[in-house]
Coordinates of C-alpha atoms and ligand atoms in Angstrom, one line a residue:
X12 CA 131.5 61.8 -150.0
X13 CA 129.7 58.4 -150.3
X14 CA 126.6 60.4 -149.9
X15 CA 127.5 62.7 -152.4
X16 CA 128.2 60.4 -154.8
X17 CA 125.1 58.4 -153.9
X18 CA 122.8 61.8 -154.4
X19 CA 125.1 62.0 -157.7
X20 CA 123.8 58.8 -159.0
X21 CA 120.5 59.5 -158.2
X22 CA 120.7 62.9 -160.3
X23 CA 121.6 61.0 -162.7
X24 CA 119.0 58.7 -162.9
X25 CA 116.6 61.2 -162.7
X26 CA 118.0 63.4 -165.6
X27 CA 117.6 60.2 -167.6
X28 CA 114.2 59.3 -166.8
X29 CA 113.0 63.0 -167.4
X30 CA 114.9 62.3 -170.5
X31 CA 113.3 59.3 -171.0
X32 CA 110.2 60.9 -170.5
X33 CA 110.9 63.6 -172.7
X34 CA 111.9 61.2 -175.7
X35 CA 108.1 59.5 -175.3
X36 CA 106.5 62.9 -175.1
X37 CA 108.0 63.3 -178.4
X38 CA 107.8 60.6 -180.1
X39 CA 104.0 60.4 -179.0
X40 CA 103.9 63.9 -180.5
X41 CA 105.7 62.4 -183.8
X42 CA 103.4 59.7 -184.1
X43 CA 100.3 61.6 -184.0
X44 CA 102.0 63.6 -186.1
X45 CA 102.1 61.4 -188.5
X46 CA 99.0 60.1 -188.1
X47 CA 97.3 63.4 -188.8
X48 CA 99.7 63.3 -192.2
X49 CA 99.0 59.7 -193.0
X50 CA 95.1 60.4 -192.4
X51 CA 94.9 64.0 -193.8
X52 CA 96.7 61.7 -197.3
X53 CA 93.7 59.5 -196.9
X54 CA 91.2 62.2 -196.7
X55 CA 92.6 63.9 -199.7
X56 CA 92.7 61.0 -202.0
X57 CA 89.1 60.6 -201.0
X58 CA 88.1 63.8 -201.2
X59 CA 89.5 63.9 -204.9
X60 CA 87.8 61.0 -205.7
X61 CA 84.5 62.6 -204.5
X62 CA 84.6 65.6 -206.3
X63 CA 82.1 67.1 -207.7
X64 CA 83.0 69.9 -210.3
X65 CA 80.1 71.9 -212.0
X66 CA 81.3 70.2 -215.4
X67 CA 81.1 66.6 -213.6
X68 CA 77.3 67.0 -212.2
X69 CA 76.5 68.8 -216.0
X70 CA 77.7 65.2 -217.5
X71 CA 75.3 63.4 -214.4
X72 CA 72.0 65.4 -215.3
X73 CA 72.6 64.4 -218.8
X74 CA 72.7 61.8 -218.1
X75 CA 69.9 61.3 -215.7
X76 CA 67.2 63.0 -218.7
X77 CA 68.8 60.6 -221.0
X78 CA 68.5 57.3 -218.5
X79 CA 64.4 58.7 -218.0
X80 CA 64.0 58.8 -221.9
X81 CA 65.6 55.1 -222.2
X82 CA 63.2 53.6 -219.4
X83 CA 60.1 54.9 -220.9
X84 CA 60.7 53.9 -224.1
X85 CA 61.3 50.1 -223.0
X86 CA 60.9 48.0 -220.5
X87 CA 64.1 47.8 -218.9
X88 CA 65.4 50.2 -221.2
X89 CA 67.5 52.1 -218.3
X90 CA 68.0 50.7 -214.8
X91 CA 65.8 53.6 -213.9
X92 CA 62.5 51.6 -214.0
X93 CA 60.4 54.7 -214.8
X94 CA 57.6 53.1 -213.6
X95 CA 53.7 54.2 -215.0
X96 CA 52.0 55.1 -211.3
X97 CA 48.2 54.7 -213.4
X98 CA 47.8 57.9 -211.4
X99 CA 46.1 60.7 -213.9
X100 CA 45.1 62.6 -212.0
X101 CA 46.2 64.8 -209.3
X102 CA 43.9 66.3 -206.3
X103 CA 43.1 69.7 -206.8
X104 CA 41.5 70.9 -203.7
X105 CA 38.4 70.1 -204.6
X106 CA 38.4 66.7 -202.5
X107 CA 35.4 66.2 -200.0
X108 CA 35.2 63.5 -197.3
X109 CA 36.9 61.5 -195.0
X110 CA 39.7 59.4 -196.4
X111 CA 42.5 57.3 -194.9
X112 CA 46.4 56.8 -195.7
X113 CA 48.7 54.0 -195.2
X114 CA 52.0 54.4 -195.0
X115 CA 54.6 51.7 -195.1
X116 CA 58.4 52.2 -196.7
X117 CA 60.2 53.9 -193.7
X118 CA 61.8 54.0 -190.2
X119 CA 57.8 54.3 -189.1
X120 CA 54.3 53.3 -190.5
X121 CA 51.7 55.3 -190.2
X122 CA 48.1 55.7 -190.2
X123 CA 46.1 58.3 -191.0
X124 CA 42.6 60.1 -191.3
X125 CA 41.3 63.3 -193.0
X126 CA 38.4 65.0 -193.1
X127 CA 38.6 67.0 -196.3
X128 CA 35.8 70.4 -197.1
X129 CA 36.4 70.9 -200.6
X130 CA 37.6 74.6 -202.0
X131 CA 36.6 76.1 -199.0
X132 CA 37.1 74.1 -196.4
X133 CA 39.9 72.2 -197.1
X134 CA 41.5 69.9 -194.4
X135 CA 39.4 70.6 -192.0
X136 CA 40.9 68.2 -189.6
X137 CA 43.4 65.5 -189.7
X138 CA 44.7 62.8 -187.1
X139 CA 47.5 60.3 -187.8
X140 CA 49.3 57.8 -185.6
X141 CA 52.4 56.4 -185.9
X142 CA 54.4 53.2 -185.1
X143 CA 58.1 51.6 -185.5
X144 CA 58.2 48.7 -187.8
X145 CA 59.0 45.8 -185.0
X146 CA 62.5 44.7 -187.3
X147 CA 61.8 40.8 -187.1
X148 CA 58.5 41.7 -189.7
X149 CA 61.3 43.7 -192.3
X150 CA 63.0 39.9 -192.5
X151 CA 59.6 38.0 -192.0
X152 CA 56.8 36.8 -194.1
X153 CA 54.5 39.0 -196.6
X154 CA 51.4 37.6 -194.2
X155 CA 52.8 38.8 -190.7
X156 CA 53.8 42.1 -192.2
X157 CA 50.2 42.8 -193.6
X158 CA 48.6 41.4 -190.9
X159 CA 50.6 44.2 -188.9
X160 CA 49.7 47.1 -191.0
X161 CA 45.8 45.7 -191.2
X162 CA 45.6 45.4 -187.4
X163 CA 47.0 48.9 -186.8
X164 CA 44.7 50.5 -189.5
X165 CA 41.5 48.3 -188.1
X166 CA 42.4 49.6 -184.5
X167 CA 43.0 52.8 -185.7
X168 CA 39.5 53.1 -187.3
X169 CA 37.7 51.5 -184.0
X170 CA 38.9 55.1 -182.2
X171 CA 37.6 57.6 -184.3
X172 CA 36.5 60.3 -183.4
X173 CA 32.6 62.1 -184.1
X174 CA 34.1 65.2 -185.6
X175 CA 35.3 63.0 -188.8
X176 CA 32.3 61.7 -190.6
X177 CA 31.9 59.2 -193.9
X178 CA 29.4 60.6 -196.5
X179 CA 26.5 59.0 -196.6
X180 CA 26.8 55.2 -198.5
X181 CA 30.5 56.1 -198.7
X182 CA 32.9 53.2 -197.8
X183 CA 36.3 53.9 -196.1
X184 CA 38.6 54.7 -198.8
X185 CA 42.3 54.1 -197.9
X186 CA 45.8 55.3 -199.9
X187 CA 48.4 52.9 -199.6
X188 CA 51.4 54.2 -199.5
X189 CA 53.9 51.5 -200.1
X190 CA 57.4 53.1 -200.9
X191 CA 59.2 50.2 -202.8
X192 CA 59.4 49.9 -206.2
X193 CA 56.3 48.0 -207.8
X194 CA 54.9 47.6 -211.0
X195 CA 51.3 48.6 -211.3
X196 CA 48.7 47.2 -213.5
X197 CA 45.9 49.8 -212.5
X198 CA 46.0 52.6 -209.7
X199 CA 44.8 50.3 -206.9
X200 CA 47.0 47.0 -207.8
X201 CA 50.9 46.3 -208.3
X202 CA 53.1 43.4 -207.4
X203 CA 56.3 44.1 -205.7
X204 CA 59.5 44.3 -207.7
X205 CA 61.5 43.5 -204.8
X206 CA 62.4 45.5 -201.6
X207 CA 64.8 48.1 -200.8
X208 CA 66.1 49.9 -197.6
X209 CA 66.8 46.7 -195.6
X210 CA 63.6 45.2 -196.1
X211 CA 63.7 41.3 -196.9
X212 CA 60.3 39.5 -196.7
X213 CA 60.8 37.3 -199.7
X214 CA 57.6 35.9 -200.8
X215 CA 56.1 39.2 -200.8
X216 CA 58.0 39.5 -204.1
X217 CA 55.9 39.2 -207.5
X218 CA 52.7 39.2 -205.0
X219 CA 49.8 42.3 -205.3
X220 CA 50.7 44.0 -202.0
X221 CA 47.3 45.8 -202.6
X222 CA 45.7 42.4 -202.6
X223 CA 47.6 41.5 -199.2
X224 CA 46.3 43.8 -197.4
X225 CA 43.0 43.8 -198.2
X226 CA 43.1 40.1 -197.4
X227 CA 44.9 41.3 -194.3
X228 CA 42.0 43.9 -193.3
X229 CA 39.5 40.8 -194.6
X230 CA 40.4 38.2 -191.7
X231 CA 40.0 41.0 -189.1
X232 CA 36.2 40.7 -190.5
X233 CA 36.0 44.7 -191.8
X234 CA 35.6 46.2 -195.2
X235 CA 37.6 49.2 -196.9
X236 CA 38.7 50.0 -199.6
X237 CA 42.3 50.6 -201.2
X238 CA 41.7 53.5 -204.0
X239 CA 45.0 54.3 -204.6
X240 CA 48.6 52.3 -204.1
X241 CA 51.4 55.0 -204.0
X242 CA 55.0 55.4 -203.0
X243 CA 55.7 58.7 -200.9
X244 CA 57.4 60.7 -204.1
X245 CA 53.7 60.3 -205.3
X246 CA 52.7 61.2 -202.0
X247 CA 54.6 64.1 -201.7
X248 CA 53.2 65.5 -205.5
X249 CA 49.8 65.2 -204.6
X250 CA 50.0 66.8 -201.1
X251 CA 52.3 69.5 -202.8
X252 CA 49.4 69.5 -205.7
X253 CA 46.9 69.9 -203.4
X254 CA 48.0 73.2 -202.4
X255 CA 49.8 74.3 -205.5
X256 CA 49.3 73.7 -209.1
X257 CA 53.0 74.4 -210.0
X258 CA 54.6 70.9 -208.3
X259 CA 55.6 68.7 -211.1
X260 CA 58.4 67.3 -209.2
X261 CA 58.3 65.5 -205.7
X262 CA 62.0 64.1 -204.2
X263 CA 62.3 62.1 -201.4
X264 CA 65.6 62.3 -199.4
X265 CA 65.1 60.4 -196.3
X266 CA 65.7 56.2 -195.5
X267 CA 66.2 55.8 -199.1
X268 CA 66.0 58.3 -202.0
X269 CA 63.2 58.7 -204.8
X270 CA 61.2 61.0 -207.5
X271 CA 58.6 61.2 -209.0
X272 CA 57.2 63.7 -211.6
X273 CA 54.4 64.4 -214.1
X274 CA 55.3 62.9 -217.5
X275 CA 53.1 63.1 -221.3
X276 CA 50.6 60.1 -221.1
X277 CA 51.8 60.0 -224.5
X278 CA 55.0 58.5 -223.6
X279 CA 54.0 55.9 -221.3
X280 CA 50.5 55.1 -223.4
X281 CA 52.3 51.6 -225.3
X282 CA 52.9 50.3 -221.6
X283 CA 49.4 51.7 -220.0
X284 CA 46.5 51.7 -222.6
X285 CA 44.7 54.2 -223.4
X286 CA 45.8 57.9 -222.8
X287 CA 43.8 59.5 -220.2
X288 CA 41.5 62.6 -220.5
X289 CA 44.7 64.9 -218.5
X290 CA 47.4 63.7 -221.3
X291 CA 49.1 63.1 -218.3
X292 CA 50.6 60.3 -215.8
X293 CA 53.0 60.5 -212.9
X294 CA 55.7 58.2 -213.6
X295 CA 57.8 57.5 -210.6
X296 CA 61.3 56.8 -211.7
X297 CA 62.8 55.0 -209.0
X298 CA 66.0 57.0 -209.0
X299 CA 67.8 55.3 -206.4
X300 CA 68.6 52.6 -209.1
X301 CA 70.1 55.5 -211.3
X302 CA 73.5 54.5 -212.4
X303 CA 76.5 56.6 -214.7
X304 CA 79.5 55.9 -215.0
X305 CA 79.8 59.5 -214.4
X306 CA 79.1 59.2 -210.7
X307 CA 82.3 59.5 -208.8
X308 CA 82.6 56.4 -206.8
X309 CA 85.3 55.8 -204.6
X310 CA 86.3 52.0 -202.7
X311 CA 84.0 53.0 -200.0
X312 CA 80.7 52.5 -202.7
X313 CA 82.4 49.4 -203.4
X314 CA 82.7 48.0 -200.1
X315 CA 79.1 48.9 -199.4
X316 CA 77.6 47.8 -202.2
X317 CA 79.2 44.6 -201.9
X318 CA 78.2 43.9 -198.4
X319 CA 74.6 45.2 -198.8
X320 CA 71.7 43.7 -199.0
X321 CA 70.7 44.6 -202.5
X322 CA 74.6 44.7 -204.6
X323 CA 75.0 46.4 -208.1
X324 CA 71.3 47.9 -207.1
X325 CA 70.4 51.0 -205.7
X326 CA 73.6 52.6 -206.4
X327 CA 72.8 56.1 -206.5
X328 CA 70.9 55.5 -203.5
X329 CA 73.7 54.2 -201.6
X330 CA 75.5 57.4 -202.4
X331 CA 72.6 60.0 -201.3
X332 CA 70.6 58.7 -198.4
X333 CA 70.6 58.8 -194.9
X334 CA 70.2 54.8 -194.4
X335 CA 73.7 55.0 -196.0
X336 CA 75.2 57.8 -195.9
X337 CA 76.7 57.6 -191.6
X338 CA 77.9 54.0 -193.0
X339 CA 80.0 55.9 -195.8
X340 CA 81.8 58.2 -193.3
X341 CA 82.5 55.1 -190.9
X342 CA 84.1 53.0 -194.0
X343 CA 86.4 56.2 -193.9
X344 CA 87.2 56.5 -190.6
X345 CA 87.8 52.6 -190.7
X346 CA 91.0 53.3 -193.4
X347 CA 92.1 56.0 -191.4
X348 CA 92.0 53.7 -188.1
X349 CA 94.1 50.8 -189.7
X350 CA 95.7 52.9 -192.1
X351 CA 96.9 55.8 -189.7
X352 CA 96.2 54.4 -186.2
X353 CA 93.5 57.7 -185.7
X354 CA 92.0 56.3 -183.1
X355 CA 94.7 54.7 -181.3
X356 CA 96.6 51.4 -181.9
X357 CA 94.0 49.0 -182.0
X358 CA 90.8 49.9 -184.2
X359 CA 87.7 50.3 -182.3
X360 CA 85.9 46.9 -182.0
X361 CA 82.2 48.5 -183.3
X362 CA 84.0 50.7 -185.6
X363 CA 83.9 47.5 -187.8
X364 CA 80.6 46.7 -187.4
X365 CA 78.0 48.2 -190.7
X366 CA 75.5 51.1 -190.3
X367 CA 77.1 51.7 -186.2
X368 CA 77.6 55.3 -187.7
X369 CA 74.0 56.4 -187.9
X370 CA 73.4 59.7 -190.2
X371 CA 72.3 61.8 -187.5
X372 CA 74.9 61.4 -185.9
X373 CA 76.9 62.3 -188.9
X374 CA 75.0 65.3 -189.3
X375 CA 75.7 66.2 -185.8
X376 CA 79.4 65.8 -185.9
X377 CA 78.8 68.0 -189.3
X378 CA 77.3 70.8 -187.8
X379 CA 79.5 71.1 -184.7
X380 CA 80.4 74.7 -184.4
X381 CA 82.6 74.8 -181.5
X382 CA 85.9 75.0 -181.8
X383 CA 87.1 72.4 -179.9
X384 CA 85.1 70.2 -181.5
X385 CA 83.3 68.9 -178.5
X386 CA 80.2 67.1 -180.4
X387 CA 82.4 65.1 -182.5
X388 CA 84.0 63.6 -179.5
X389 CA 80.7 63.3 -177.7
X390 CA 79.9 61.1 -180.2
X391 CA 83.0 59.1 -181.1
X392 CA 82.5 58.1 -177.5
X393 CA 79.3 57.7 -176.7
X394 CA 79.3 55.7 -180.6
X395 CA 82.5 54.0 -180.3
X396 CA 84.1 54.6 -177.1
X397 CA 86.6 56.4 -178.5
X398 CA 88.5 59.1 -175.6
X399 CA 91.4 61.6 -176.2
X400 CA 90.7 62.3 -179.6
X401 CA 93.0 65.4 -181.0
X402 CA 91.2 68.3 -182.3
X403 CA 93.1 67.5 -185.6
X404 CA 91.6 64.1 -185.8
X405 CA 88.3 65.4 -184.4
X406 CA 88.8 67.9 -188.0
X407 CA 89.7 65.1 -190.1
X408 CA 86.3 63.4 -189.4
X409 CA 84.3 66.9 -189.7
X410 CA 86.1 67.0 -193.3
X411 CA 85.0 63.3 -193.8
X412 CA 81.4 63.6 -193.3
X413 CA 81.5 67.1 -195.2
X414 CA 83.1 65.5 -198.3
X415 CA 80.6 62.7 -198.2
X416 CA 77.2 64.5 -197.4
X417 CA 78.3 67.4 -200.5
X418 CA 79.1 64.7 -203.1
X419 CA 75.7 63.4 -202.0
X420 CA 73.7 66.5 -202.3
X421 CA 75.3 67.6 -205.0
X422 CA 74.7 64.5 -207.1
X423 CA 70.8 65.0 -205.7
X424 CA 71.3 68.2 -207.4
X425 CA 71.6 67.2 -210.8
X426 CA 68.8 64.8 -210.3
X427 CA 66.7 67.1 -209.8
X428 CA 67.8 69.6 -212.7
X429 CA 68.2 66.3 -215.5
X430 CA 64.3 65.8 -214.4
X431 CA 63.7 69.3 -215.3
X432 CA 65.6 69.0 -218.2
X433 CA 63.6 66.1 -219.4
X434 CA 60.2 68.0 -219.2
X435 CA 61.7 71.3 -220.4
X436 CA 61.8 73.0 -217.2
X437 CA 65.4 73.8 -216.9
X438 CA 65.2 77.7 -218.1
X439 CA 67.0 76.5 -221.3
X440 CA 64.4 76.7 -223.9
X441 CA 64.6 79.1 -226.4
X442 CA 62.6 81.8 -225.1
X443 CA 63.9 81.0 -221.5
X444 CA 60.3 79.9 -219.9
X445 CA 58.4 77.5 -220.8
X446 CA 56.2 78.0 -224.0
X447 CA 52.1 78.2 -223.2
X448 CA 50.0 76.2 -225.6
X449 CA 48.8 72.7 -225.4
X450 CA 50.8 70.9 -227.7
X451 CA 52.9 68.2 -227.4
X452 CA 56.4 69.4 -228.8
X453 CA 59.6 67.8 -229.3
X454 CA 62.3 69.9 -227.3
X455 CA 65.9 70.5 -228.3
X456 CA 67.8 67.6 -227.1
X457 CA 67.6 65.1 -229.3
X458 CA 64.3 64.2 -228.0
X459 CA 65.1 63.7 -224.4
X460 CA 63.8 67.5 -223.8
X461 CA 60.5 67.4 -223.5
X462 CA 57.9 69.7 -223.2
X463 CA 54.4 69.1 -221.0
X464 CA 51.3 70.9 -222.1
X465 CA 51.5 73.9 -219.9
X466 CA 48.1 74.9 -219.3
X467 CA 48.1 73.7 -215.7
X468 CA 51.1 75.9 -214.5
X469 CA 51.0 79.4 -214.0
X470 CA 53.7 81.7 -215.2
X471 CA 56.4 79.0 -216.1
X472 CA 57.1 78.3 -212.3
X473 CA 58.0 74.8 -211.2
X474 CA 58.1 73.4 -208.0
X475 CA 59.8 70.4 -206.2
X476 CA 57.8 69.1 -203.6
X477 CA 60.5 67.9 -201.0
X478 CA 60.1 65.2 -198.4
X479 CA 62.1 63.0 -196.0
X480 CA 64.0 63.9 -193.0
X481 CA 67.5 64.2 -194.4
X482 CA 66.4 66.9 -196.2
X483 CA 64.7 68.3 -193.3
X484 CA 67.2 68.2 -190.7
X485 CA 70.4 67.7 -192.4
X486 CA 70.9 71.6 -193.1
X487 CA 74.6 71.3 -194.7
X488 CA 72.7 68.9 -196.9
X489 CA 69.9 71.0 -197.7
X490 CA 72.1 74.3 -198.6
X491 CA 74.7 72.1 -200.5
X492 CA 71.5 70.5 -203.0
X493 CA 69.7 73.9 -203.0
X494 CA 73.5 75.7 -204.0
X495 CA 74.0 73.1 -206.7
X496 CA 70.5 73.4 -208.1
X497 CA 71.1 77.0 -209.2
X498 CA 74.5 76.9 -210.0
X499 CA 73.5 74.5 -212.7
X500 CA 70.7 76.0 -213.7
X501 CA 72.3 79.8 -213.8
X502 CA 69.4 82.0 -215.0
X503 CA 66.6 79.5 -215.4
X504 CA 66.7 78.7 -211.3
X505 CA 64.5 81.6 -211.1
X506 CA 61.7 79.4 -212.3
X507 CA 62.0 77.2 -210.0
X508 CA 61.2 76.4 -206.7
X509 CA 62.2 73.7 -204.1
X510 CA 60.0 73.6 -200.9
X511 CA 60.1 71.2 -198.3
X512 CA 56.4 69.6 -198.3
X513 CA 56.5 68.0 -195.3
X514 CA 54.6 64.9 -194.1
X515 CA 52.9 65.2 -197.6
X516 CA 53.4 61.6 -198.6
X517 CA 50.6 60.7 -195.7
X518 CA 48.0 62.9 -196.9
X519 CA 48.8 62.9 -200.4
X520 CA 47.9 59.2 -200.6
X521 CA 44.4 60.2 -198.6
X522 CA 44.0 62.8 -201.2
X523 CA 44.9 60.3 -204.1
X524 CA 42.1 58.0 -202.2
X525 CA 39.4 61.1 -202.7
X526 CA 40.0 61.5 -206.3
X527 CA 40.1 58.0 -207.2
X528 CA 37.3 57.4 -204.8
X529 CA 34.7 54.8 -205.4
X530 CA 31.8 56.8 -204.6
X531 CA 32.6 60.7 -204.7
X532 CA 30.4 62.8 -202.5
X533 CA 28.6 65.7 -204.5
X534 CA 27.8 67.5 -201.7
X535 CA 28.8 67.1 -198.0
Ligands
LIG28 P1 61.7 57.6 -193.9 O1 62.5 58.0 -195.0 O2 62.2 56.4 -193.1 O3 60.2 57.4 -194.3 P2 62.1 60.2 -192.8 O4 61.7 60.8 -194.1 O5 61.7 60.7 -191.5 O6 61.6 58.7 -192.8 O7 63.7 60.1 -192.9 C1 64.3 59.4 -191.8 C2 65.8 59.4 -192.2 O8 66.3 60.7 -192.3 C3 66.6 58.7 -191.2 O9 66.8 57.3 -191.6 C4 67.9 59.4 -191.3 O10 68.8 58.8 -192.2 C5 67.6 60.8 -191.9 N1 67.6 61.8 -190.8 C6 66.8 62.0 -189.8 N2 67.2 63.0 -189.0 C7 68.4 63.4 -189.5 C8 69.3 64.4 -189.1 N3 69.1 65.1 -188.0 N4 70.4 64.5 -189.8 C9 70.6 63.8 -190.9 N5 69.8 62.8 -191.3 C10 68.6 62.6 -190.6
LIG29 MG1 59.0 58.5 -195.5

């Protein structure tokens, strides 16, 4: 009996731990429940704030062709700078010799050699090397820095080859592609504006960067010349150019984002002198700077912008490129983690710390196709050391970086089509393609539609030269700029054309180098 009552009480206990048990099954099932609610809130309120609508990006390229017409009718007319590049003319395949690039503005520098053959022979061989950017020279001084990129070029150039050859009394020529925004006073001279993408070397500010590195190249006792200081949009048109006479556009989606595109000397002529025998000048426009209050920003470009290094600048660049775009989803995921407990009850310690949420990574989350979502806990782990994820919370952040990498290409989009807009390439001239004589016409929109002189194109087809490895790897990206694109430009898309040019920046500087060469070979 005694035993029987014992065993009783112990059946008891036992139903009452089971239900004990059972009640913190379900209320852990509740709570995530309601996480997932409070967090899926979140993502909608975000994702409305984000949105893109056809009739929103319509009122963004407006504005865009209205921002370039402002900048190149003042000085600080816009906060696009539309800055005059001095470059008139564009390589045309006819290029012979051996030239070098330079290539500073990225993740890496390069260098770079190329033998070029003219019509026929074209590149007939090219090397390039490349190197990281050791990070203490982004935050150091203006002479370690070019010090750095003269020592690489000078080593470089001691270990050439006997298959590239200089002409004979030719000097080595050099692009410098610098991709910050300067202000040039010629084609081979410009003093920094200031820097962008994380770069801080303060006096390099207001100094001629061409003039520091030939100084640089100078102490290491050797002699070159810089033909040619570019950015990589300027890059990326001439090595599009090179091969196609259509590019009039070149977009850079990488680090940071930039265009550049063939404008009217005309236009530019009270800021650069005299208008050059092409009627022509690429103006690079510094787009990362463009700003409209059209632009859907949300608390997340707030909270950026104000803990960057560069605030109230570069806004449309802190919405579109990769140096920024992984720190956009992780300001998210930081609302959801103290605002629905997503990750668990304390927030991740490096959740909280800026740029831990690298693009790629984004883009790899973005693009995970299974379906339970194993990439995105890969890397919330290997990132964050985040376990035991749901798959509903593992959806949530798919949703995040999708809503934050369409509002990004879509806003590229209409970019791109205001700058075709502004030169008349947007299909919606009267006669729908663009009109072929050789005078310089007002267009339609109250002067903000221009029109180039069209004898260098061929059947009214434009092309946008594309660079920069967002666009390049991050394929949801790509298709959601390229989708964009013709939706707003319905029938007129047909004219145009958006190829991926890659690595063109490097070469196109070489190539800007051979045609505003020094000493041009005749013959080789
Ligand atoms: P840079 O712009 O620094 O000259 P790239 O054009 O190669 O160099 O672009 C590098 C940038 O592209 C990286 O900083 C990153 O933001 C982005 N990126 C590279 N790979 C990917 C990827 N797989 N998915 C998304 N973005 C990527
Ligand atoms: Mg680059």
């Amino acid at each position: 009996m005694a035993q029987s009552k014992a065993m009783t009480g112990v059946y008891i206990a036992c139903a009452a731990t089971a239900c004990a048990v059972a009640a913190v099954v379900v209320a852990n099932r509740m709570k995530a429940r309601s996480q997932k609610t409070t967090a899926r809130k979140i993502l909608l309120e975000f994702q409305e704030a984000c949105d893109t609508p056809l009739s929103r990006l319509r009122q963004v390229v407006d504005a865009m062709a209205v921002e370039m017409h402002a900048g190149l009718v003042s000085e600080g007319g816009s906060k696009l700078k539309m800055l005059p590049t001095f470059v008139d003319r564009l390589p045309d395949g006819n290029e012979k010799g051996l030239y070098y690039a330079v290539d500073l503005g990225g993740t890496n520098f390069r260098v770079l050699r190329v033998q070029l053959g003219g019509l026929e022979g074209r590149v007939i061989k090219q090397e390039y090397e490349e190197v990281a950017i050791p990070p203490e020279l982004m935050l150091g001084t203006s002479q370690e820095l070019f010090d750095f990129i003269a020592a690489e070029l000078v080593s470089f150039v001691a270990r050439e080859g006997d298959d590239f050859r200089l002409h004979e009394g030719q000097s080595r020529e050099i692009g410098f592609t610098f991709s910050f925004p300067v202000k040039q006073t010629a084609v081979n001279s410009g003093t920094l504006i200031h820097w962008t993408k994380g770069f801080k070397v303060n006096d390099a500010v207001g100094q001629d960067v061409v003039a520091a590195l030939q100084r640089g190249i100078e102490r290491r006792g050797h002699k070159m010349r810089i033909a040619a200081l570019v950015n990589d949009t300027v890059g990326t048109l001439a090595g599009g150019r090179y091969w196609n006479n259509d590019v009039m556009i070149a977009v850079i989606l990488g680090t940071g984002t930039n265009a550049c595109y063939v404008e009217r000397a005309e236009n530019v002529s009270k800021f650069t002198g005299e208008i050059p025998e092409s009627g022509q000048m690429v103006i690079n426009m510094e787009w990362g700077n463009f700003w409209s209050s059209h632009l859907p920003r949300t608390f997340v470009d707030e909270l950026l912008d104000n803990e960057s290094l560069n605030p109230g600048e570069y806004g449309f660049e802190k919405m579109i490129s990769g140096m920024y775009l992984g720190d956009c989803v992780r300001r998210v995921l930081v609302k959801m983690a103290q605002e629905a407990g997503i990750f668990g009850t304390n927030v991740p310690h490096k959740l909280l710390e800026a740029f831990s949420l690298r693009t790629p990574d984004m883009s790899k989350m973005h693009h995970d196709d299974s379906s339970d979502l194993k990439v995105v806990a890969e890397v919330l782990k290997r990132v964050y050391g985040i376990q035991n994820t749901t798959v509903g919370i593992r959806k949530i952040v798919v949703e995040v970086c999708d809503t934050l990498c369409q509002r990004g290409a879509r806003l590229a989009a209409a970019g791109i089509v205001g700058i075709l807009k502004k030169i008349g390439r947007d299909g919606s001239t009267a006669n729908g393609s663009v009109r072929r004589n050789n005078m310089f016409e007002q267009g339609d929109m109250n002067g903000y539609h221009d029109e180039l002189p069209v004898n260098y194109t061929s059947d009214g087809r434009t092309v946008v030269a594309m660079d920069g490895g967002l666009y390049e790897h991050y394929i949801e990206f790509r298709n959601y700029m390229q989708e964009a694109v013709v939706d707003l430009l319905g029938e007129g898309s047909k004219n145009v054309f958006i190829e991926l040019s890659k690595d063109g920046s490097g070469i196109g500087a070489a190539l800007l180098a051979a045609s505003h060469a020094e000493h041009v070979p005749s013959t080789f």
